[in-house]
PDB file of C-alpha atoms in Angstrom:
ATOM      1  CA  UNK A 374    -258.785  45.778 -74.948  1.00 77.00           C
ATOM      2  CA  UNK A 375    -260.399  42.758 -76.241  1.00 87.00           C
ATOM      3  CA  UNK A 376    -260.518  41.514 -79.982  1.00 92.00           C
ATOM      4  CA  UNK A 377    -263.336  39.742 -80.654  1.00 95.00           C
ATOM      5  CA  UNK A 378    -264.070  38.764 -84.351  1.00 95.00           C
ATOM      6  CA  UNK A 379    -266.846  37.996 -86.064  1.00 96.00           C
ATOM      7  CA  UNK A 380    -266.822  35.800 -88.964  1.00 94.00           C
ATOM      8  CA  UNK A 381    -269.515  36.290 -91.640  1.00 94.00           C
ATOM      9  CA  UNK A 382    -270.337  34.698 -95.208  1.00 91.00           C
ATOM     10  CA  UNK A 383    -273.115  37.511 -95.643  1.00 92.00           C
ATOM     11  CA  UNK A 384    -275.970  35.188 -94.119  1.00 90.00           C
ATOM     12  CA  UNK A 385    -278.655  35.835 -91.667  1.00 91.00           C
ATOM     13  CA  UNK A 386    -276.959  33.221 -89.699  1.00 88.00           C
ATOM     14  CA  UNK A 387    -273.753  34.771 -90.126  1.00 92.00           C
ATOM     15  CA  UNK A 388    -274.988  38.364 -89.034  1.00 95.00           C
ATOM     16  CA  UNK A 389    -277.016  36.813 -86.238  1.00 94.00           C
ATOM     17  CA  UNK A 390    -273.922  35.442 -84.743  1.00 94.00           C
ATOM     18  CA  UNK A 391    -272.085  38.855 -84.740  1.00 97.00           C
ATOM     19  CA  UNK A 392    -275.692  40.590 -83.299  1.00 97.00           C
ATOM     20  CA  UNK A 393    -275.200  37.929 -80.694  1.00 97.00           C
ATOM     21  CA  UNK A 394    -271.609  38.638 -80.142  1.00 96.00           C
ATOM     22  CA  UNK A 395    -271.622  42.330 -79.874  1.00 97.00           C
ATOM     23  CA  UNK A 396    -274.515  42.521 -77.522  1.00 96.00           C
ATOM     24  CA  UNK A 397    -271.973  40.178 -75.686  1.00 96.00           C
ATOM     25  CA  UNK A 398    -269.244  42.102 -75.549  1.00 95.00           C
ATOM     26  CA  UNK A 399    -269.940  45.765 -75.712  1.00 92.00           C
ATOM     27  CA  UNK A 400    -270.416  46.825 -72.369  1.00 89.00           C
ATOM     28  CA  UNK A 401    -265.980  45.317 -71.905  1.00 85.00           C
ATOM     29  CA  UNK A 402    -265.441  48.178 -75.130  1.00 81.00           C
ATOM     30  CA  UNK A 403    -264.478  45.474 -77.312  1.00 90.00           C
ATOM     31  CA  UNK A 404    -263.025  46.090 -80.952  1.00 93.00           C
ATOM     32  CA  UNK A 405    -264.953  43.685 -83.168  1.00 96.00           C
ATOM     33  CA  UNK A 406    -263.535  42.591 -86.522  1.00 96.00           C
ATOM     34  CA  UNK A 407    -266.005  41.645 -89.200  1.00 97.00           C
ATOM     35  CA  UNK A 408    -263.876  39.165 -91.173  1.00 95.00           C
ATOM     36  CA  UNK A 409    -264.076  37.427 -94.179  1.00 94.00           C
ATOM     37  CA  UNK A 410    -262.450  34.774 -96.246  1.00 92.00           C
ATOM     38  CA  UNK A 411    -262.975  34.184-100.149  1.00 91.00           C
ATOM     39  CA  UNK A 412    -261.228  31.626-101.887  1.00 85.00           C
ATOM     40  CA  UNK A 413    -261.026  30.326-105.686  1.00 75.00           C
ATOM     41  CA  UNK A 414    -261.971  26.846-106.504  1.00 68.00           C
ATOM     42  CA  UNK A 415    -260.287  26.518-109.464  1.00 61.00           C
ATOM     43  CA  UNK A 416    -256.569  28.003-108.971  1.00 58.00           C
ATOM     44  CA  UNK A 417    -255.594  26.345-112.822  1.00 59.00           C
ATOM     45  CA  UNK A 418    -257.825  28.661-114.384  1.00 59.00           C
ATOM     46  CA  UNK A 419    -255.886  31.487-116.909  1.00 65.00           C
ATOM     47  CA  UNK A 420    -258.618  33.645-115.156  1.00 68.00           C
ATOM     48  CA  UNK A 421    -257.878  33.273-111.648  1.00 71.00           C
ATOM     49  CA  UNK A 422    -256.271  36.985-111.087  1.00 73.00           C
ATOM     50  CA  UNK A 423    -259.450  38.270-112.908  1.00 77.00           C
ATOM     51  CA  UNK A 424    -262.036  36.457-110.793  1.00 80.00           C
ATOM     52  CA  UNK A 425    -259.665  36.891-107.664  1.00 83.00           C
ATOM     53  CA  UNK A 426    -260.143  40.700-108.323  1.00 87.00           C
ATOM     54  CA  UNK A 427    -263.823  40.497-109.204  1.00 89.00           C
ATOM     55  CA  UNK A 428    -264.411  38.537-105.879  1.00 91.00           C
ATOM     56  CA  UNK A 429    -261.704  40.962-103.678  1.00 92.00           C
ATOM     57  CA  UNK A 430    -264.409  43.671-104.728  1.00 94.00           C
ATOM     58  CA  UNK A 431    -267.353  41.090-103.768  1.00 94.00           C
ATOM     59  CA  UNK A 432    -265.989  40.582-100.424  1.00 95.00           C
ATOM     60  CA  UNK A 433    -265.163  44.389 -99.829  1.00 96.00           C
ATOM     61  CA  UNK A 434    -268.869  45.286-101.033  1.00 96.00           C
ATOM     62  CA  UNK A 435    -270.637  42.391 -98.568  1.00 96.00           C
ATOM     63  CA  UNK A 436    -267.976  43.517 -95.702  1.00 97.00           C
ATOM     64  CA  UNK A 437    -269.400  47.620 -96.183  1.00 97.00           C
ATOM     65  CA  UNK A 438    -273.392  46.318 -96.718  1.00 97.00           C
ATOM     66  CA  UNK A 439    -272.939  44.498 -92.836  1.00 97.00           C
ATOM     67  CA  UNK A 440    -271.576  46.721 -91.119  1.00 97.00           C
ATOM     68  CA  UNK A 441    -274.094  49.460 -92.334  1.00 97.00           C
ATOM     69  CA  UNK A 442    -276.824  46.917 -91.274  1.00 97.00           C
ATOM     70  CA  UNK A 443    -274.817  46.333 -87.768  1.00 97.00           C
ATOM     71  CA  UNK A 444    -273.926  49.971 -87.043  1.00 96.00           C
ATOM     72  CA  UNK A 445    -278.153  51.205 -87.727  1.00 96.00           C
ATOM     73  CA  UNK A 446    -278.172  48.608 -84.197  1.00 96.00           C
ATOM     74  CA  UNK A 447    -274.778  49.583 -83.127  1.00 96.00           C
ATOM     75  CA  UNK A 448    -273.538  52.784 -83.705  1.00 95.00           C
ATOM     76  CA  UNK A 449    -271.258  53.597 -81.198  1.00 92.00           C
ATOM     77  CA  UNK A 450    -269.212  50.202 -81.585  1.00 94.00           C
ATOM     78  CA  UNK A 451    -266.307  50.318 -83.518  1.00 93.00           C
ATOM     79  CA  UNK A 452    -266.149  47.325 -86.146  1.00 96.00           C
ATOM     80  CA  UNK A 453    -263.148  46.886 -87.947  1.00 96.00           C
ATOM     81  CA  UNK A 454    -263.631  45.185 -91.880  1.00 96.00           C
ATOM     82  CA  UNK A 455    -261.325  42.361 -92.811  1.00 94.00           C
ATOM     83  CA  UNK A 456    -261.116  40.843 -95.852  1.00 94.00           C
ATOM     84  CA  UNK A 457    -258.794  37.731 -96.962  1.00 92.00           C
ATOM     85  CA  UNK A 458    -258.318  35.857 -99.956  1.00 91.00           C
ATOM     86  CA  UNK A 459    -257.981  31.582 -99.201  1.00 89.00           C
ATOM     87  CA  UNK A 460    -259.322  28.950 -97.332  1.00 88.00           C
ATOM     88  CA  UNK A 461    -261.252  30.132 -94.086  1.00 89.00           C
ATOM     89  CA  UNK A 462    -258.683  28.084 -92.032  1.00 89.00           C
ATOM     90  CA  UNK A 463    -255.977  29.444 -93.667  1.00 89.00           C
ATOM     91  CA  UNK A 464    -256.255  32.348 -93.017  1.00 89.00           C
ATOM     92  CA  UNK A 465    -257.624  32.323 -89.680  1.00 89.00           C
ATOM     93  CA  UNK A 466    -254.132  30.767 -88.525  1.00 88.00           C
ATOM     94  CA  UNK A 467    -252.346  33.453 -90.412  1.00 87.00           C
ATOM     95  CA  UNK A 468    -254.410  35.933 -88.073  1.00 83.00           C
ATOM     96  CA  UNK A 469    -253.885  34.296 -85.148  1.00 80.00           C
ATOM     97  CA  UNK A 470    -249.614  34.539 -85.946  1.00 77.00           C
ATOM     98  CA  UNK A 471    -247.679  37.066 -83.724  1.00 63.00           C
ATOM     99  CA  UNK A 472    -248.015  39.084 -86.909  1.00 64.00           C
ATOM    100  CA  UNK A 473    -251.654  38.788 -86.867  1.00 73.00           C
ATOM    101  CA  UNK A 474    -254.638  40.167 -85.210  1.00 80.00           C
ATOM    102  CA  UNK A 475    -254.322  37.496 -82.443  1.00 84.00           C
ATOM    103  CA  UNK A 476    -258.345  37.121 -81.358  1.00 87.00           C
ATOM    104  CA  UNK A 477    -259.434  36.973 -77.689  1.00 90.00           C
ATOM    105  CA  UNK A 478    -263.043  35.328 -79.085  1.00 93.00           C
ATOM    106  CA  UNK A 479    -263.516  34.061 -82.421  1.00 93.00           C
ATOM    107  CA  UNK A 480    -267.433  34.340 -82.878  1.00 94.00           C
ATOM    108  CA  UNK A 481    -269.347  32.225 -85.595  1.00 91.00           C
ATOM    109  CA  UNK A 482    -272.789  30.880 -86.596  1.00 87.00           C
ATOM    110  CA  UNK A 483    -274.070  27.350 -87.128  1.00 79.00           C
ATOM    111  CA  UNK A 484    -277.095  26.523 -89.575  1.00 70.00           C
ATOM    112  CA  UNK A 485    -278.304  23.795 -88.212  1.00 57.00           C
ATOM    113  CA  UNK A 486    -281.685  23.796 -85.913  1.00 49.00           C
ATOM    114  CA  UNK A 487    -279.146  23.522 -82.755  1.00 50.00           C
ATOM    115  CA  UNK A 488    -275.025  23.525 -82.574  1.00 51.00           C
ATOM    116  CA  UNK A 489    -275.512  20.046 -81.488  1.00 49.00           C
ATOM    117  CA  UNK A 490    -277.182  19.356 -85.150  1.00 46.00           C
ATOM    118  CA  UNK A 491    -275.202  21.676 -86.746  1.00 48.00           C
ATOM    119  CA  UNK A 492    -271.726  19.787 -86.106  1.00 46.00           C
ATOM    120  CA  UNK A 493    -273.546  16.408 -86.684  1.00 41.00           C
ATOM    121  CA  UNK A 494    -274.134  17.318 -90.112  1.00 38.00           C
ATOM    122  CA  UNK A 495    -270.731  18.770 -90.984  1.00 41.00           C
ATOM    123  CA  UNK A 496    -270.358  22.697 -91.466  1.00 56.00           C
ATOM    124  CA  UNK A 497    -267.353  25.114 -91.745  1.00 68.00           C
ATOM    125  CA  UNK A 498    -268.398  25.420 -88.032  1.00 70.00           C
ATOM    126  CA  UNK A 499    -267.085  22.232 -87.013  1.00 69.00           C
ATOM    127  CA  UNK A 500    -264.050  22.879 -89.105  1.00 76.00           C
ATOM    128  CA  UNK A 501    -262.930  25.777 -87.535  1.00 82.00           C
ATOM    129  CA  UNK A 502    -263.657  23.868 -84.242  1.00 76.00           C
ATOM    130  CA  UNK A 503    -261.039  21.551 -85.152  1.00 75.00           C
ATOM    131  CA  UNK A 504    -258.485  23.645 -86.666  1.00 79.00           C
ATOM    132  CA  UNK A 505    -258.070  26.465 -85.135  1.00 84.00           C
ATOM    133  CA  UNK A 506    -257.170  26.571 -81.547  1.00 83.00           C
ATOM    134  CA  UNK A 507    -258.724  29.773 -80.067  1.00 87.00           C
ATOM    135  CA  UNK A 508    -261.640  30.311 -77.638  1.00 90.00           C
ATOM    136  CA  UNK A 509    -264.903  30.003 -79.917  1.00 91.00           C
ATOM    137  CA  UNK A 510    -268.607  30.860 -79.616  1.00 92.00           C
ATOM    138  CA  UNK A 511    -271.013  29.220 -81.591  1.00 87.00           C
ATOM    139  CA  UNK A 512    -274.316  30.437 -82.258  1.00 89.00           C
ATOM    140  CA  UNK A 513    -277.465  28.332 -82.588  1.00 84.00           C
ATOM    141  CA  UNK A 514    -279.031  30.567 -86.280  1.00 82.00           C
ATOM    142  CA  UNK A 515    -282.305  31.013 -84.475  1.00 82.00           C
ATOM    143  CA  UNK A 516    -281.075  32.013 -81.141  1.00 88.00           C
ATOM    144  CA  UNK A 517    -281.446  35.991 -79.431  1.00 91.00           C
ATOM    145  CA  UNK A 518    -279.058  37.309 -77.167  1.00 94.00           C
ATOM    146  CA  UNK A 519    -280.026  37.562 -73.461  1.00 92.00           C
ATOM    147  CA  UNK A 520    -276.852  38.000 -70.857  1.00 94.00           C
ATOM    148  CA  UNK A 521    -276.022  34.603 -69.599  1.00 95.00           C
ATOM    149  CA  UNK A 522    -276.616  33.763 -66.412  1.00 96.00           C
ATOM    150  CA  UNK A 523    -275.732  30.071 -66.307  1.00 96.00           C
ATOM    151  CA  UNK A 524    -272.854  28.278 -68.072  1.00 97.00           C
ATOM    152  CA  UNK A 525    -272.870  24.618 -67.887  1.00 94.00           C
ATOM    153  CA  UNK A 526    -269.565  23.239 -68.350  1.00 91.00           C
ATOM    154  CA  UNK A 527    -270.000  19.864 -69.737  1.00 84.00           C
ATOM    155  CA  UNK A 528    -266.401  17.708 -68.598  1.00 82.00           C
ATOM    156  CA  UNK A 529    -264.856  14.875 -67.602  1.00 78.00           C
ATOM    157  CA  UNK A 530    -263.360  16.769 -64.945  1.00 79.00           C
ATOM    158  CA  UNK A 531    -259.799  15.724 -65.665  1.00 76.00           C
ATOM    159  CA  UNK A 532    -258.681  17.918 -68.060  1.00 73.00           C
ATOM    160  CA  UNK A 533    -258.977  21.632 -66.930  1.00 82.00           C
ATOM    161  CA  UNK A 534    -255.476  23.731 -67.492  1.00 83.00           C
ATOM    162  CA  UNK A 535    -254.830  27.240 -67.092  1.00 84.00           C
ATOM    163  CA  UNK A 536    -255.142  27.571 -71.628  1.00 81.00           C
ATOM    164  CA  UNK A 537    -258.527  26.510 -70.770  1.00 85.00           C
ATOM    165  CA  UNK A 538    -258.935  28.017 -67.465  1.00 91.00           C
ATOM    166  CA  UNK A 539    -258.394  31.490 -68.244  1.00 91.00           C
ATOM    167  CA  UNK A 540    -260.467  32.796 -70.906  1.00 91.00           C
ATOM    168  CA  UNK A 541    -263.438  31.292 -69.091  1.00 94.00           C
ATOM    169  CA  UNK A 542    -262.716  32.648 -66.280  1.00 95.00           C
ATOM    170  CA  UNK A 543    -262.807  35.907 -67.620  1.00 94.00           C
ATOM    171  CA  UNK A 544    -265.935  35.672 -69.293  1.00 94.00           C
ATOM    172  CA  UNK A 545    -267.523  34.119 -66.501  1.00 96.00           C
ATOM    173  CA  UNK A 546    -266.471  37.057 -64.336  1.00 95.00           C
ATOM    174  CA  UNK A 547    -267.660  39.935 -66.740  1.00 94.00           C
ATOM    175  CA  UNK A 548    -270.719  38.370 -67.524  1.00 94.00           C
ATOM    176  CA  UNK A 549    -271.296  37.696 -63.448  1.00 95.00           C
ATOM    177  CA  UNK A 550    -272.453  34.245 -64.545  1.00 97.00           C
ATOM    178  CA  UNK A 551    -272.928  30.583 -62.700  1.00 97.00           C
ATOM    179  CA  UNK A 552    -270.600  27.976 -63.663  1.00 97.00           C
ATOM    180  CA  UNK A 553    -272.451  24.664 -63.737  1.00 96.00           C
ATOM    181  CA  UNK A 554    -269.852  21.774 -63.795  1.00 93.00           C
ATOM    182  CA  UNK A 555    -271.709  18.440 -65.209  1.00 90.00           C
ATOM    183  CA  UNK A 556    -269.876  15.280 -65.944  1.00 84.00           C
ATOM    184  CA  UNK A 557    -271.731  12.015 -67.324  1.00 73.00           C
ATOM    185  CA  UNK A 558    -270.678   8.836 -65.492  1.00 64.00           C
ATOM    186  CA  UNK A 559    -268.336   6.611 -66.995  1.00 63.00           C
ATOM    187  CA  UNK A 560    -266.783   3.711 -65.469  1.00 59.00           C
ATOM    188  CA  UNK A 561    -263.238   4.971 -64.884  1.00 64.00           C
ATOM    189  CA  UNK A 562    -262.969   6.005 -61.294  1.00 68.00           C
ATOM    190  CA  UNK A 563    -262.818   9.965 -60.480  1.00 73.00           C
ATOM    191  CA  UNK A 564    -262.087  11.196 -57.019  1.00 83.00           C
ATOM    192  CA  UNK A 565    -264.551  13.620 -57.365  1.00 83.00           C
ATOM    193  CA  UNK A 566    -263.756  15.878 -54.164  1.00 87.00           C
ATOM    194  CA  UNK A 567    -259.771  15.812 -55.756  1.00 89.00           C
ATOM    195  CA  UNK A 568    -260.927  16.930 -59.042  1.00 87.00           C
ATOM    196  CA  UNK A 569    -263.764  19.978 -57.563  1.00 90.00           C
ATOM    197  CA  UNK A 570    -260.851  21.282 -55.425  1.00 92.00           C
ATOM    198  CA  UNK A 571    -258.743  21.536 -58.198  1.00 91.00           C
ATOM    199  CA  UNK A 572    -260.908  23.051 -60.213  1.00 92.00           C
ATOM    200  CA  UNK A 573    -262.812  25.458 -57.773  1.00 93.00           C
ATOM    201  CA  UNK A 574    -258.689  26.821 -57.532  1.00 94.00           C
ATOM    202  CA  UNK A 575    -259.073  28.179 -61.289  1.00 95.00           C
ATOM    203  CA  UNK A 576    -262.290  29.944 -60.752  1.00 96.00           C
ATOM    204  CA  UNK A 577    -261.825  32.276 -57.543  1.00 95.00           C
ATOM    205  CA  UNK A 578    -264.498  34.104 -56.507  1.00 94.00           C
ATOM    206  CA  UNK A 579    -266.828  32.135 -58.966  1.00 96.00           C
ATOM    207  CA  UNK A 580    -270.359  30.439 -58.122  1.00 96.00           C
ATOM    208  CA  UNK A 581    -269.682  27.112 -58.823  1.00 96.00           C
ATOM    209  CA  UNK A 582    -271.363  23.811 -58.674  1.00 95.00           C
ATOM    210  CA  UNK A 583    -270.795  19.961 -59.781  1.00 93.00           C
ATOM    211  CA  UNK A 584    -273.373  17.604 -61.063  1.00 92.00           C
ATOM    212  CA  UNK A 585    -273.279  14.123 -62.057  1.00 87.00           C
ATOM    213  CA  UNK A 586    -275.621  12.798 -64.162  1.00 85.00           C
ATOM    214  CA  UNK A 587    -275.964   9.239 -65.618  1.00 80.00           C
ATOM    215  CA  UNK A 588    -277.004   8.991 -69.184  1.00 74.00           C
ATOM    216  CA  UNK A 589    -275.841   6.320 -71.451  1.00 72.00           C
ATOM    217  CA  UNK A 590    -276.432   8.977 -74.214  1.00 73.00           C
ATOM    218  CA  UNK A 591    -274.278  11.947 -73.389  1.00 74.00           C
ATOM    219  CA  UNK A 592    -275.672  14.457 -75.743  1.00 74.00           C
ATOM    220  CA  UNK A 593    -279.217  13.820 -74.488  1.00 75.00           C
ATOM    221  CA  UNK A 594    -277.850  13.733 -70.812  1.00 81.00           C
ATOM    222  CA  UNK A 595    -276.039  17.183 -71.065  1.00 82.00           C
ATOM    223  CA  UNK A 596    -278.791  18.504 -73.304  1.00 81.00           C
ATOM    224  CA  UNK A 597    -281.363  17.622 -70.561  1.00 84.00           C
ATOM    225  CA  UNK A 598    -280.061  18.589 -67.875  1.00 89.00           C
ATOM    226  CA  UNK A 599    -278.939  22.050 -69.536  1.00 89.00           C
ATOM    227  CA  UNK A 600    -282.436  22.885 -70.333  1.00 87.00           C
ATOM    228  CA  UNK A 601    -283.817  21.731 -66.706  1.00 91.00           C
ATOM    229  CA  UNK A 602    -281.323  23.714 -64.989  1.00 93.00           C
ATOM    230  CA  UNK A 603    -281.931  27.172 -67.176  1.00 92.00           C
ATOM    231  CA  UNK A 604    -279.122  27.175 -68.807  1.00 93.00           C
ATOM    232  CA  UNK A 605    -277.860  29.826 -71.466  1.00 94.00           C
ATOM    233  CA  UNK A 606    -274.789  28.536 -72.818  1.00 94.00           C
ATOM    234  CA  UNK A 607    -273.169  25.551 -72.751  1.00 89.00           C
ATOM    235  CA  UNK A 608    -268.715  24.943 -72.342  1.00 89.00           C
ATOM    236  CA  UNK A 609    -267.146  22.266 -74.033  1.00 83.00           C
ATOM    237  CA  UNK A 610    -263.388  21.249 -74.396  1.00 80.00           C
ATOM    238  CA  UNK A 611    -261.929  20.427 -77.991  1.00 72.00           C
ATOM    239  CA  UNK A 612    -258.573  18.795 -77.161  1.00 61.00           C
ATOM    240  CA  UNK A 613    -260.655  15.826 -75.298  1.00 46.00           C
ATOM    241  CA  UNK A 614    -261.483  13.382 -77.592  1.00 49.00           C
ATOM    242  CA  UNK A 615    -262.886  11.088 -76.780  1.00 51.00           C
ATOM    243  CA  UNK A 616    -265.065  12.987 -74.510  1.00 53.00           C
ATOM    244  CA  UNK A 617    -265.936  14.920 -76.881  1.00 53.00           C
ATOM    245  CA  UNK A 618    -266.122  12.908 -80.050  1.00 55.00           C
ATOM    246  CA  UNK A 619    -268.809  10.710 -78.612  1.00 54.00           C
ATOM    247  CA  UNK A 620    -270.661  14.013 -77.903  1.00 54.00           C
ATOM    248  CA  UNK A 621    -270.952  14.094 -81.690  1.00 48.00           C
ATOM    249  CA  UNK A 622    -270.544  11.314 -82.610  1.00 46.00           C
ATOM    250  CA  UNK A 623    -272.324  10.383 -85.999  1.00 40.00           C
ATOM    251  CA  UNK A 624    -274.229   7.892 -84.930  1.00 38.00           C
ATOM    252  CA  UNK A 625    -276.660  10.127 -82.580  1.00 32.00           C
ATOM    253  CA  UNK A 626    -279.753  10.280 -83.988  1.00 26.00           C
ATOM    254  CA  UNK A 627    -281.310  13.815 -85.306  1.00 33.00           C
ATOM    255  CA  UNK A 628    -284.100  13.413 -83.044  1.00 30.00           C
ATOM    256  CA  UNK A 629    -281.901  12.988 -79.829  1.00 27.00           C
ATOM    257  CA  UNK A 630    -280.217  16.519 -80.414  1.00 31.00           C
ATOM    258  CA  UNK A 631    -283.417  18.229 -81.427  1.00 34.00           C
ATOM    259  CA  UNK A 632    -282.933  19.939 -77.649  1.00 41.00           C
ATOM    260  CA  UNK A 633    -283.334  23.727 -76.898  1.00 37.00           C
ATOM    261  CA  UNK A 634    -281.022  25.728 -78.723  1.00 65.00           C
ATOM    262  CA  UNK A 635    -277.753  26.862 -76.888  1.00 81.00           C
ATOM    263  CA  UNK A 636    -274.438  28.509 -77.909  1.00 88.00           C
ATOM    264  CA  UNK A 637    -271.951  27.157 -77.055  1.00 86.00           C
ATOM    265  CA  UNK A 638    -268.550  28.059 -76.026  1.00 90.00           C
ATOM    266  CA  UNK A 639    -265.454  25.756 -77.049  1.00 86.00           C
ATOM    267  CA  UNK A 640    -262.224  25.627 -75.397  1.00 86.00           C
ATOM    268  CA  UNK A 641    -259.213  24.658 -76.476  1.00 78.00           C
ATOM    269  CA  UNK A 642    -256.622  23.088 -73.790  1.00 66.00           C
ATOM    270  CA  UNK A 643    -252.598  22.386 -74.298  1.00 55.00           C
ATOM    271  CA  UNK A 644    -252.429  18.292 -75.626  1.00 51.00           C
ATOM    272  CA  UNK A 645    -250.820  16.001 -72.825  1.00 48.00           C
ATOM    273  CA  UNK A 646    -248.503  13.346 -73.115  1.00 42.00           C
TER     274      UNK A 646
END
């Protein structure tokens, strides 16, 4: 049985992400974990056991008020509360030890008016993205569930491995979805029919397709051609770089990711030497 778990901080974003998720994810029977992380500024203070306490009881109180809001919409899904005192990436990789929960799906919300934005300005989002090295879904805070129907997979079609492989290809399986392969042109050489064979191997079974698209601004480029093509989620790889650094680059302007909203799903692959 899957683990999916939802993080929350008690806002609409928060509980729009874990809406999102369990519509996702409850017709596979799922256990969802509603989890939250507190932490205490000020660790010096004679207080600290005091207002550790006092926000333990906080954190309990929020966990019990959302998942009486989530079960009037869910009742039949079983969400499990989780509460944990430190840093929200602290205790995330304490979770995901073998004496952990160990997640399948780690689902969380961004504030921004699109993921894009949201990592451009620099969020707990983007931290997580970074740290913690488990298959993440990031959700847009205006966006409304619909089953996904198209995935675009936005890579530079060299580094696909079975860490990354596999949890996508389960998802794209159960949700009977379209995998869109698009990869902006750059000037290194790819043997492109190499690369789709070795890739169409991971995904038996799968509808797949490749795209190319040329776009010396490769946020716009995948943004664009995500929208055109009816997309309802797009794929993205943390552990390349560079690819993915000048996806988010600072320097793109706000107005270039101002683009329809769209989770987003990121992977995490094994680094190479």
């Amino acid at each position: 049985m899957k683990r999916i778990v939802l993080l929350t901080d008690f806002s609409e974003t928060a509980r729009n992400a874990a809406v999102y998720g369990i519509q996702m994810f409850q017709e596979k029977k799922a256990e969802f974990y509603l989890f939250h992380a507190f932490d205490v500024e000020f660790s010096g203070s004679p207080y600290i056991m005091q207002v550790k306490d006092e926000m333990a009881e906080e954190s309990q109180k929020g966990l019990k008020k959302e998942l009486s809001i989530l079960h009037r919409q869910f009742p039949n899904v079983r969400i499990h509360l989780i509460s944990r005192y430190g840093s929200l990436i602290e205790v995330l990789r304490m979770e995901m030890s073998e004496a952990g929960l160990m997640p399948d799906m780690v689902i969380l919300g961004c504030r921004g008016e699109s993921a894009l934005e949201n990592f451009l300005l620099g969020s707990n989002a983007f931290d997580v993205i970074r740290h913690i090295n488990m298959p993440l879904i990031v959700v847009p805070r205006t966006c409304s569930y619909r089953k996904p129907k198209k995935l675009v997979f936005a890579t530079d079609l060299k580094t696909i491995d079975d860490n990354i492989a596999l949890p996508l290809f389960e998802l794209v399986r159960y949700l009977n979805a379209e995998l869109m392969f698009v990869n902006v042109l750059e000037d290194e050489y790819i043997n492109r029919l190499e690369a789709e064979e070795t890739i169409a191997g991971y995904f038996p079974d799968v509808k797949l397709s490749f795209h190319f698209i040329d776009d010396s601004d490769i946020c716009k480029g995948i943004c664009s051609f995500a929208g055109d093509n009816g997309a309802d989620m797009v794929v993205m790889i943390r552990y390349n770089y560079s690819f993915f650094e000048r996806v988010f680059h600072p320097s793109i302007t706000k107005k270039m990711v101002l683009q329809p909203e769209f989770p987003m799903i990121i992977l995490h692959g094994l680094p190479k030497n």
